[in-house]
Amino acid sequence: MTLTVGGSFALPPLALYIHIPWCVKKCPYCDFNSHAAGPTLPEQEYVDALLADLDGELAQVHGRPLTSIFFGGGTPSLFSAVALGRLLDGVERRIAFAVDIEITLEANPGTFEQAKFRAYRQLGINRLSIGVQSFQAEKLKALGRIHDGDEAIRAADMARAAGFDNFNLDLMHGLPEQTLDDALSDLRIAIAQAPTHLSWYQLTMEPNTVFWNQPPTVPEDDILWDIQEAGQALLAAQGYAQYEVSAYAQPGKAARHNLNYWTFGDFIGIGAGAHGKLSQPNGQIARNWKTRLPKDYLDPAKRFSAGERILTPDELPFEFLMNTLRLSDGVPAELFSARTGLPLASLDSARRSAEARGLLHSDPARLCATPEGQLFLNDLLQHFLP
């Protein structure tokens, strides 16, 4: 869906990202904007701030309904259903919801109970993303997780019992001291919970994390490769199609909110440290970001906005392809012009170069990485740098 405003640039679909920055504890691998929660959470004050933040973004809506909402963190399931209900009511009073809107809430095993899940479902939240990471005690301990494998399994059971027929399990591989058998065992247990979607990705050492400064011993490259190949084969055999670098879904259950990111759609970001990407009817595209620290975000004397950057025409090809080439099937070539306002011919030289190296399919109608291009995505994207 696109929306043409004033007969000029066709605006892309619009989504909303809501950042809840608190966790029970900070994990050593996590580089997200998350902070250990105190004995009480400032739910009312934070919801007030989120709605005020959203008020400042309403001029960017241009009549578009929200196609999806994603509560990320942090651990959004630490917030009560009462607080999230007030927030969703406030959002809907400001921006129309699409009839088939997807509303996802991230949750961690051990941070909820079934009654809370039911209350979330009654609010209209219709998709959960449960952060499992592993089902094995020693791996969970190494990752600093506070749940155990049995709690993770119960979380999936609770989700179904509460009425969620669409949920994701978040799982990592390449964990400290992990073997191929360990990784496949985790995958088999996850598949047995019958999630509609699996996010399965390799642990990486990110700057400004404990693991960056004190890296654990992770599997050698050849073991990582074996895990990747065997895991992808297992997921495919069980009916989970890989549609993005680390995303696997049953038919019709791809994450619509994430697909909006990967097809260069627009999204408003509210909350401490949230990022947004917004287009204007004149074709101008900007990325913006919000005040990072919760205490500053909640301070009425400070501004929600921490910065904005207008993307130049030279930057747009890389920005567009950095997202779309993550998709296993790529995107129709015509989407480039629809999302950027630039002629498709502006990619010709870089496309030929990437095709010659076997990183991009030679298909005039699609922009799609080859299997090698997906493996070496950074190398592929280098061809499109300004």
mmCIF file of N, CA and C in Angstrom, residues 64-181:
data_model
loop_
_atom_site.group_PDB
_atom_site.id
_atom_site.type_symbol
_atom_site.label_atom_id
_atom_site.label_comp_id
_atom_site.label_asym_id
_atom_site.label_seq_id
_atom_site.Cartn_x
_atom_site.Cartn_y
_atom_site.Cartn_z
ATOM 1 N N ARG A 64 -2.208 8.648 6.839
ATOM 2 C CA ARG A 64 -1.999 7.201 6.733
ATOM 3 C C ARG A 64 -2.441 6.480 8.010
ATOM 4 N N PRO A 65 -3.073 5.308 7.893
ATOM 5 C CA PRO A 65 -3.345 4.504 9.089
ATOM 6 C C PRO A 65 -2.087 3.748 9.497
ATOM 7 N N LEU A 66 -2.061 3.302 10.733
ATOM 8 C CA LEU A 66 -0.973 2.441 11.196
ATOM 9 C C LEU A 66 -1.228 1.013 10.743
ATOM 10 N N THR A 67 -0.250 0.437 10.036
ATOM 11 C CA THR A 67 -0.376 -0.960 9.603
ATOM 12 C C THR A 67 0.130 -1.921 10.659
ATOM 13 N N SER A 68 1.009 -1.440 11.556
ATOM 14 C CA SER A 68 1.537 -2.297 12.617
ATOM 15 C C SER A 68 2.058 -1.438 13.762
ATOM 16 N N ILE A 69 2.074 -2.048 14.945
ATOM 17 C CA ILE A 69 2.685 -1.454 16.137
ATOM 18 C C ILE A 69 3.577 -2.515 16.748
ATOM 19 N N PHE A 70 4.756 -2.113 17.197
ATOM 20 C CA PHE A 70 5.687 -3.059 17.824
ATOM 21 C C PHE A 70 6.175 -2.474 19.137
ATOM 22 N N PHE A 71 5.896 -3.182 20.237
ATOM 23 C CA PHE A 71 6.431 -2.820 21.546
ATOM 24 C C PHE A 71 7.758 -3.561 21.725
ATOM 25 N N GLY A 72 8.880 -2.807 21.715
ATOM 26 C CA GLY A 72 10.188 -3.425 21.873
ATOM 27 C C GLY A 72 10.894 -2.889 23.102
ATOM 28 N N GLY A 73 12.057 -3.459 23.382
ATOM 29 C CA GLY A 73 12.755 -3.038 24.589
ATOM 30 C C GLY A 73 14.203 -3.453 24.599
ATOM 31 N N GLY A 74 14.694 -3.590 25.867
ATOM 32 C CA GLY A 74 13.951 -3.740 27.095
ATOM 33 C C GLY A 74 13.001 -4.926 27.085
ATOM 34 N N THR A 75 12.137 -4.924 28.085
ATOM 35 C CA THR A 75 11.147 -5.974 28.262
ATOM 36 C C THR A 75 9.779 -5.325 28.435
ATOM 37 N N PRO A 76 9.057 -5.111 27.331
ATOM 38 C CA PRO A 76 7.749 -4.457 27.427
ATOM 39 C C PRO A 76 6.747 -5.204 28.311
ATOM 40 N N SER A 77 6.912 -6.534 28.444
ATOM 41 C CA SER A 77 5.962 -7.291 29.265
ATOM 42 C C SER A 77 6.112 -7.006 30.756
ATOM 43 N N LEU A 78 7.088 -6.165 31.142
ATOM 44 C CA LEU A 78 7.139 -5.702 32.524
ATOM 45 C C LEU A 78 6.012 -4.710 32.816
ATOM 46 N N PHE A 79 5.491 -4.056 31.768
ATOM 47 C CA PHE A 79 4.414 -3.089 31.963
ATOM 48 C C PHE A 79 3.083 -3.815 32.137
ATOM 49 N N SER A 80 2.222 -3.248 32.938
ATOM 50 C CA SER A 80 0.909 -3.828 33.191
ATOM 51 C C SER A 80 0.007 -3.666 31.975
ATOM 52 N N ALA A 81 -1.013 -4.516 31.906
ATOM 53 C CA ALA A 81 -1.999 -4.390 30.843
ATOM 54 C C ALA A 81 -2.752 -3.069 30.952
ATOM 55 N N VAL A 82 -2.942 -2.572 32.160
ATOM 56 C CA VAL A 82 -3.625 -1.287 32.350
ATOM 57 C C VAL A 82 -2.836 -0.173 31.665
ATOM 58 N N ALA A 83 -1.517 -0.150 31.895
ATOM 59 C CA ALA A 83 -0.679 0.892 31.297
ATOM 60 C C ALA A 83 -0.652 0.775 29.780
ATOM 61 N N LEU A 84 -0.496 -0.448 29.264
ATOM 62 C CA LEU A 84 -0.441 -0.618 27.812
ATOM 63 C C LEU A 84 -1.792 -0.323 27.179
ATOM 64 N N GLY A 85 -2.869 -0.631 27.892
ATOM 65 C CA GLY A 85 -4.203 -0.325 27.380
ATOM 66 C C GLY A 85 -4.421 1.171 27.253
ATOM 67 N N ARG A 86 -3.998 1.923 28.258
ATOM 68 C CA ARG A 86 -4.135 3.380 28.192
ATOM 69 C C ARG A 86 -3.302 3.938 27.038
ATOM 70 N N LEU A 87 -2.124 3.353 26.843
ATOM 71 C CA LEU A 87 -1.262 3.798 25.752
ATOM 72 C C LEU A 87 -1.897 3.511 24.396
ATOM 73 N N LEU A 88 -2.383 2.288 24.191
ATOM 74 C CA LEU A 88 -2.984 1.943 22.903
ATOM 75 C C LEU A 88 -4.225 2.782 22.626
ATOM 76 N N ASP A 89 -5.028 3.033 23.656
ATOM 77 C CA ASP A 89 -6.197 3.900 23.473
ATOM 78 C C ASP A 89 -5.759 5.289 23.022
ATOM 79 N N GLY A 90 -4.699 5.803 23.665
ATOM 80 C CA GLY A 90 -4.207 7.124 23.302
ATOM 81 C C GLY A 90 -3.661 7.182 21.893
ATOM 82 N N VAL A 91 -2.975 6.119 21.477
ATOM 83 C CA VAL A 91 -2.448 6.068 20.115
ATOM 84 C C VAL A 91 -3.593 6.060 19.104
ATOM 85 N N GLU A 92 -4.595 5.219 19.351
ATOM 86 C CA GLU A 92 -5.691 5.092 18.388
ATOM 87 C C GLU A 92 -6.515 6.368 18.290
ATOM 88 N N ARG A 93 -6.585 7.150 19.368
ATOM 89 C CA ARG A 93 -7.287 8.433 19.297
ATOM 90 C C ARG A 93 -6.537 9.427 18.406
ATOM 91 N N ARG A 94 -5.247 9.208 18.245
ATOM 92 C CA ARG A 94 -4.419 10.132 17.467
ATOM 93 C C ARG A 94 -4.211 9.694 16.021
ATOM 94 N N ILE A 95 -4.095 8.382 15.804
ATOM 95 C CA ILE A 95 -3.832 7.845 14.463
ATOM 96 C C ILE A 95 -4.760 6.656 14.230
ATOM 97 N N ALA A 96 -5.404 6.604 13.091
ATOM 98 C CA ALA A 96 -6.287 5.484 12.783
ATOM 99 C C ALA A 96 -5.500 4.178 12.676
ATOM 100 N N PHE A 97 -6.130 3.091 13.088
ATOM 101 C CA PHE A 97 -5.543 1.756 12.941
ATOM 102 C C PHE A 97 -6.099 1.116 11.674
ATOM 103 N N ALA A 98 -5.220 0.474 10.893
ATOM 104 C CA ALA A 98 -5.690 -0.345 9.782
ATOM 105 C C ALA A 98 -6.575 -1.467 10.327
ATOM 106 N N VAL A 99 -7.533 -1.902 9.529
ATOM 107 C CA VAL A 99 -8.475 -2.929 9.985
ATOM 108 C C VAL A 99 -7.730 -4.187 10.431
ATOM 109 N N ASP A 100 -6.686 -4.535 9.711
ATOM 110 C CA ASP A 100 -5.943 -5.769 10.012
ATOM 111 C C ASP A 100 -4.609 -5.479 10.697
ATOM 112 N N ILE A 101 -4.562 -4.441 11.513
ATOM 113 C CA ILE A 101 -3.305 -4.037 12.146
ATOM 114 C C ILE A 101 -2.667 -5.193 12.925
ATOM 115 N N GLU A 102 -1.356 -5.300 12.803
ATOM 116 C CA GLU A 102 -0.580 -6.266 13.586
ATOM 117 C C GLU A 102 0.028 -5.513 14.773
ATOM 118 N N ILE A 103 -0.212 -6.014 15.995
ATOM 119 C CA ILE A 103 0.333 -5.380 17.198
ATOM 120 C C ILE A 103 1.136 -6.429 17.954
ATOM 121 N N THR A 104 2.458 -6.224 18.000
ATOM 122 C CA THR A 104 3.381 -7.192 18.593
ATOM 123 C C THR A 104 3.930 -6.664 19.911
ATOM 124 N N LEU A 105 4.033 -7.561 20.882
ATOM 125 C CA LEU A 105 4.648 -7.235 22.173
ATOM 126 C C LEU A 105 5.796 -8.195 22.429
ATOM 127 N N GLU A 106 6.988 -7.659 22.717
ATOM 128 C CA GLU A 106 8.102 -8.509 23.137
ATOM 129 C C GLU A 106 7.912 -8.908 24.600
ATOM 130 N N ALA A 107 8.195 -10.175 24.894
ATOM 131 C CA ALA A 107 8.058 -10.678 26.264
ATOM 132 C C ALA A 107 9.188 -11.648 26.547
ATOM 133 N N ASN A 108 9.589 -11.722 27.797
ATOM 134 C CA ASN A 108 10.599 -12.689 28.203
ATOM 135 C C ASN A 108 9.986 -13.721 29.135
ATOM 136 N N PRO A 109 10.347 -14.996 28.984
ATOM 137 C CA PRO A 109 9.883 -15.993 29.944
ATOM 138 C C PRO A 109 10.279 -15.572 31.361
ATOM 139 N N GLY A 110 9.380 -15.765 32.296
ATOM 140 C CA GLY A 110 9.681 -15.407 33.676
ATOM 141 C C GLY A 110 9.252 -14.005 34.042
ATOM 142 N N THR A 111 8.732 -13.224 33.073
ATOM 143 C CA THR A 111 8.303 -11.857 33.393
ATOM 144 C C THR A 111 6.791 -11.698 33.273
ATOM 145 N N PHE A 112 6.067 -12.788 33.243
ATOM 146 C CA PHE A 112 4.624 -12.683 33.070
ATOM 147 C C PHE A 112 3.950 -13.918 33.630
ATOM 148 N N GLU A 113 2.634 -13.848 33.692
ATOM 149 C CA GLU A 113 1.823 -14.998 34.032
ATOM 150 C C GLU A 113 0.652 -15.044 33.059
ATOM 151 N N GLN A 114 -0.062 -16.161 33.058
ATOM 152 C CA GLN A 114 -1.089 -16.366 32.047
ATOM 153 C C GLN A 114 -2.164 -15.292 32.096
ATOM 154 N N ALA A 115 -2.546 -14.859 33.292
ATOM 155 C CA ALA A 115 -3.590 -13.830 33.408
ATOM 156 C C ALA A 115 -3.154 -12.548 32.699
ATOM 157 N N LYS A 116 -1.877 -12.218 32.813
ATOM 158 C CA LYS A 116 -1.355 -11.023 32.156
ATOM 159 C C LYS A 116 -1.415 -11.181 30.640
ATOM 160 N N PHE A 117 -1.089 -12.380 30.148
ATOM 161 C CA PHE A 117 -1.155 -12.633 28.713
ATOM 162 C C PHE A 117 -2.578 -12.457 28.195
ATOM 163 N N ARG A 118 -3.542 -12.994 28.929
ATOM 164 C CA ARG A 118 -4.934 -12.861 28.507
ATOM 165 C C ARG A 118 -5.334 -11.389 28.431
ATOM 166 N N ALA A 119 -4.888 -10.623 29.425
ATOM 167 C CA ALA A 119 -5.217 -9.194 29.439
ATOM 168 C C ALA A 119 -4.587 -8.481 28.254
ATOM 169 N N TYR A 120 -3.359 -8.843 27.909
ATOM 170 C CA TYR A 120 -2.718 -8.253 26.734
ATOM 171 C C TYR A 120 -3.532 -8.573 25.469
ATOM 172 N N ARG A 121 -3.955 -9.822 25.376
ATOM 173 C CA ARG A 121 -4.710 -10.240 24.178
ATOM 174 C C ARG A 121 -6.024 -9.474 24.066
ATOM 175 N N GLN A 122 -6.660 -9.225 25.190
ATOM 176 C CA GLN A 122 -7.939 -8.503 25.194
ATOM 177 C C GLN A 122 -7.767 -7.040 24.784
ATOM 178 N N LEU A 123 -6.561 -6.515 24.923
ATOM 179 C CA LEU A 123 -6.293 -5.137 24.508
ATOM 180 C C LEU A 123 -6.222 -4.987 22.990
ATOM 181 N N GLY A 124 -6.108 -6.115 22.282
ATOM 182 C CA GLY A 124 -5.931 -6.069 20.837
ATOM 183 C C GLY A 124 -4.520 -6.404 20.403
ATOM 184 N N ILE A 125 -3.616 -6.648 21.367
ATOM 185 C CA ILE A 125 -2.279 -7.138 21.010
ATOM 186 C C ILE A 125 -2.462 -8.542 20.444
ATOM 187 N N ASN A 126 -2.028 -8.761 19.216
ATOM 188 C CA ASN A 126 -2.347 -10.026 18.546
ATOM 189 C C ASN A 126 -1.126 -10.841 18.132
ATOM 190 N N ARG A 127 0.047 -10.410 18.576
ATOM 191 C CA ARG A 127 1.260 -11.170 18.266
ATOM 192 C C ARG A 127 2.252 -10.984 19.397
ATOM 193 N N LEU A 128 2.906 -12.063 19.803
ATOM 194 C CA LEU A 128 3.946 -12.011 20.825
ATOM 195 C C LEU A 128 5.283 -12.403 20.212
ATOM 196 N N SER A 129 6.359 -11.829 20.748
ATOM 197 C CA SER A 129 7.716 -12.246 20.408
ATOM 198 C C SER A 129 8.410 -12.582 21.721
ATOM 199 N N ILE A 130 8.640 -13.863 21.956
ATOM 200 C CA ILE A 130 9.131 -14.343 23.249
ATOM 201 C C ILE A 130 10.629 -14.603 23.167
ATOM 202 N N GLY A 131 11.392 -13.919 24.031
ATOM 203 C CA GLY A 131 12.844 -14.010 24.005
ATOM 204 C C GLY A 131 13.365 -15.221 24.747
ATOM 205 N N VAL A 132 13.498 -16.332 24.027
ATOM 206 C CA VAL A 132 13.935 -17.598 24.641
ATOM 207 C C VAL A 132 15.460 -17.684 24.656
ATOM 208 N N GLN A 133 16.099 -17.487 23.503
ATOM 209 C CA GLN A 133 17.547 -17.536 23.266
ATOM 210 C C GLN A 133 18.125 -18.952 23.356
ATOM 211 N N SER A 134 17.751 -19.727 24.360
ATOM 212 C CA SER A 134 18.182 -21.130 24.460
ATOM 213 C C SER A 134 17.263 -21.826 25.463
ATOM 214 N N PHE A 135 17.222 -23.166 25.374
ATOM 215 C CA PHE A 135 16.470 -23.950 26.357
ATOM 216 C C PHE A 135 17.407 -24.662 27.337
ATOM 217 N N GLN A 136 18.725 -24.474 27.173
ATOM 218 C CA GLN A 136 19.696 -25.235 27.953
ATOM 219 C C GLN A 136 20.258 -24.394 29.095
ATOM 220 N N ALA A 137 20.269 -24.980 30.281
ATOM 221 C CA ALA A 137 20.592 -24.242 31.503
ATOM 222 C C ALA A 137 21.966 -23.572 31.429
ATOM 223 N N GLU A 138 22.966 -24.299 30.964
ATOM 224 C CA GLU A 138 24.316 -23.735 30.965
ATOM 225 C C GLU A 138 24.449 -22.595 29.954
ATOM 226 N N LYS A 139 23.708 -22.717 28.839
ATOM 227 C CA LYS A 139 23.757 -21.648 27.827
ATOM 228 C C LYS A 139 23.027 -20.404 28.335
ATOM 229 N N LEU A 140 21.895 -20.610 28.997
ATOM 230 C CA LEU A 140 21.148 -19.484 29.547
ATOM 231 C C LEU A 140 21.960 -18.767 30.627
ATOM 232 N N LYS A 141 22.668 -19.533 31.431
ATOM 233 C CA LYS A 141 23.517 -18.928 32.467
ATOM 234 C C LYS A 141 24.624 -18.093 31.821
ATOM 235 N N ALA A 142 25.236 -18.637 30.764
ATOM 236 C CA ALA A 142 26.314 -17.909 30.091
ATOM 237 C C ALA A 142 25.807 -16.613 29.470
ATOM 238 N N LEU A 143 24.546 -16.615 29.039
ATOM 239 C CA LEU A 143 23.961 -15.427 28.413
ATOM 240 C C LEU A 143 23.387 -14.450 29.438
ATOM 241 N N GLY A 144 23.421 -14.818 30.711
ATOM 242 C CA GLY A 144 22.897 -13.940 31.744
ATOM 243 C C GLY A 144 21.385 -13.905 31.812
ATOM 244 N N ARG A 145 20.726 -14.916 31.251
ATOM 245 C CA ARG A 145 19.267 -14.939 31.237
ATOM 246 C C ARG A 145 18.731 -15.381 32.595
ATOM 247 N N ILE A 146 17.526 -14.919 32.927
ATOM 248 C CA ILE A 146 16.972 -15.206 34.258
ATOM 249 C C ILE A 146 15.908 -16.295 34.234
ATOM 250 N N HIS A 147 15.595 -16.850 33.048
ATOM 251 C CA HIS A 147 14.606 -17.921 32.983
ATOM 252 C C HIS A 147 15.315 -19.247 32.734
ATOM 253 N N ASP A 148 14.568 -20.347 32.871
ATOM 254 C CA ASP A 148 15.119 -21.643 32.505
ATOM 255 C C ASP A 148 14.319 -22.208 31.333
ATOM 256 N N GLY A 149 14.761 -23.366 30.845
ATOM 257 C CA GLY A 149 14.131 -23.946 29.667
ATOM 258 C C GLY A 149 12.670 -24.292 29.879
ATOM 259 N N ASP A 150 12.337 -24.794 31.083
ATOM 260 C CA ASP A 150 10.944 -25.136 31.355
ATOM 261 C C ASP A 150 10.055 -23.898 31.329
ATOM 262 N N GLU A 151 10.566 -22.784 31.845
ATOM 263 C CA GLU A 151 9.783 -21.538 31.805
ATOM 264 C C GLU A 151 9.545 -21.094 30.371
ATOM 265 N N ALA A 152 10.541 -21.291 29.511
ATOM 266 C CA ALA A 152 10.385 -20.910 28.110
ATOM 267 C C ALA A 152 9.287 -21.732 27.442
ATOM 268 N N ILE A 153 9.258 -23.030 27.728
ATOM 269 C CA ILE A 153 8.217 -23.891 27.167
ATOM 270 C C ILE A 153 6.846 -23.486 27.707
ATOM 271 N N ARG A 154 6.782 -23.188 29.011
ATOM 272 C CA ARG A 154 5.502 -22.758 29.598
ATOM 273 C C ARG A 154 5.035 -21.444 28.985
ATOM 274 N N ALA A 155 5.972 -20.564 28.641
ATOM 275 C CA ALA A 155 5.594 -19.285 28.034
ATOM 276 C C ALA A 155 4.850 -19.507 26.725
ATOM 277 N N ALA A 156 5.338 -20.446 25.909
ATOM 278 C CA ALA A 156 4.654 -20.745 24.650
ATOM 279 C C ALA A 156 3.274 -21.331 24.920
ATOM 280 N N ASP A 157 3.176 -22.216 25.895
ATOM 281 C CA ASP A 157 1.876 -22.791 26.251
ATOM 282 C C ASP A 157 0.914 -21.708 26.728
ATOM 283 N N MET A 158 1.425 -20.787 27.557
ATOM 284 C CA MET A 158 0.583 -19.703 28.068
ATOM 285 C C MET A 158 0.107 -18.791 26.950
ATOM 286 N N ALA A 159 0.980 -18.536 25.997
ATOM 287 C CA ALA A 159 0.603 -17.676 24.874
ATOM 288 C C ALA A 159 -0.581 -18.275 24.124
ATOM 289 N N ARG A 160 -0.497 -19.570 23.827
ATOM 290 C CA ARG A 160 -1.595 -20.225 23.122
ATOM 291 C C ARG A 160 -2.873 -20.210 23.959
ATOM 292 N N ALA A 161 -2.749 -20.529 25.250
ATOM 293 C CA ALA A 161 -3.923 -20.579 26.123
ATOM 294 C C ALA A 161 -4.592 -19.208 26.248
ATOM 295 N N ALA A 162 -3.793 -18.153 26.110
ATOM 296 C CA ALA A 162 -4.328 -16.796 26.221
ATOM 297 C C ALA A 162 -4.960 -16.315 24.919
ATOM 298 N N GLY A 163 -4.875 -17.120 23.867
ATOM 299 C CA GLY A 163 -5.521 -16.761 22.613
ATOM 300 C C GLY A 163 -4.600 -16.241 21.534
ATOM 301 N N PHE A 164 -3.288 -16.348 21.749
ATOM 302 C CA PHE A 164 -2.350 -15.911 20.715
ATOM 303 C C PHE A 164 -2.108 -17.057 19.734
ATOM 304 N N ASP A 165 -2.630 -16.883 18.529
ATOM 305 C CA ASP A 165 -2.389 -17.895 17.491
ATOM 306 C C ASP A 165 -1.259 -17.476 16.556
ATOM 307 N N ASN A 166 -0.573 -16.413 16.929
ATOM 308 C CA ASN A 166 0.556 -15.915 16.132
ATOM 309 C C ASN A 166 1.631 -15.446 17.112
ATOM 310 N N PHE A 167 2.724 -16.212 17.207
ATOM 311 C CA PHE A 167 3.797 -15.782 18.102
ATOM 312 C C PHE A 167 5.148 -16.251 17.578
ATOM 313 N N ASN A 168 6.156 -15.469 17.941
ATOM 314 C CA ASN A 168 7.535 -15.717 17.544
ATOM 315 C C ASN A 168 8.337 -16.194 18.745
ATOM 316 N N LEU A 169 9.270 -17.103 18.493
ATOM 317 C CA LEU A 169 10.285 -17.443 19.482
ATOM 318 C C LEU A 169 11.621 -16.921 18.978
ATOM 319 N N ASP A 170 12.318 -16.224 19.846
ATOM 320 C CA ASP A 170 13.620 -15.646 19.552
ATOM 321 C C ASP A 170 14.693 -16.613 20.044
ATOM 322 N N LEU A 171 15.552 -17.089 19.153
ATOM 323 C CA LEU A 171 16.534 -18.117 19.498
ATOM 324 C C LEU A 171 17.892 -17.727 18.921
ATOM 325 N N MET A 172 18.956 -17.984 19.694
ATOM 326 C CA MET A 172 20.300 -17.656 19.243
ATOM 327 C C MET A 172 21.122 -18.926 19.030
ATOM 328 N N HIS A 173 22.121 -18.831 18.175
ATOM 329 C CA HIS A 173 23.080 -19.921 18.021
ATOM 330 C C HIS A 173 24.483 -19.327 18.002
ATOM 331 N N GLY A 174 25.492 -20.212 17.979
ATOM 332 C CA GLY A 174 26.862 -19.741 18.129
ATOM 333 C C GLY A 174 27.146 -19.306 19.557
ATOM 334 N N LEU A 175 26.489 -19.968 20.509
ATOM 335 C CA LEU A 175 26.601 -19.590 21.914
ATOM 336 C C LEU A 175 27.895 -20.129 22.524
ATOM 337 N N PRO A 176 28.305 -19.602 23.677
ATOM 338 C CA PRO A 176 29.541 -20.081 24.305
ATOM 339 C C PRO A 176 29.561 -21.601 24.470
ATOM 340 N N GLU A 177 30.631 -22.215 23.959
ATOM 341 C CA GLU A 177 30.856 -23.660 24.059
ATOM 342 C C GLU A 177 29.771 -24.484 23.362
ATOM 343 N N GLN A 178 28.997 -23.915 22.480
ATOM 344 C CA GLN A 178 27.897 -24.638 21.839
ATOM 345 C C GLN A 178 28.409 -25.588 20.766
ATOM 346 N N THR A 179 27.846 -26.785 20.738
ATOM 347 C CA THR A 179 28.145 -27.764 19.690
ATOM 348 C C THR A 179 27.000 -27.771 18.678
ATOM 349 N N LEU A 180 27.230 -28.472 17.562
ATOM 350 C CA LEU A 180 26.167 -28.629 16.573
ATOM 351 C C LEU A 180 24.944 -29.297 17.200
ATOM 352 N N ASP A 181 25.171 -30.342 17.994
ATOM 353 C CA ASP A 181 24.051 -31.043 18.635
ATOM 354 C C ASP A 181 23.297 -30.127 19.583
#
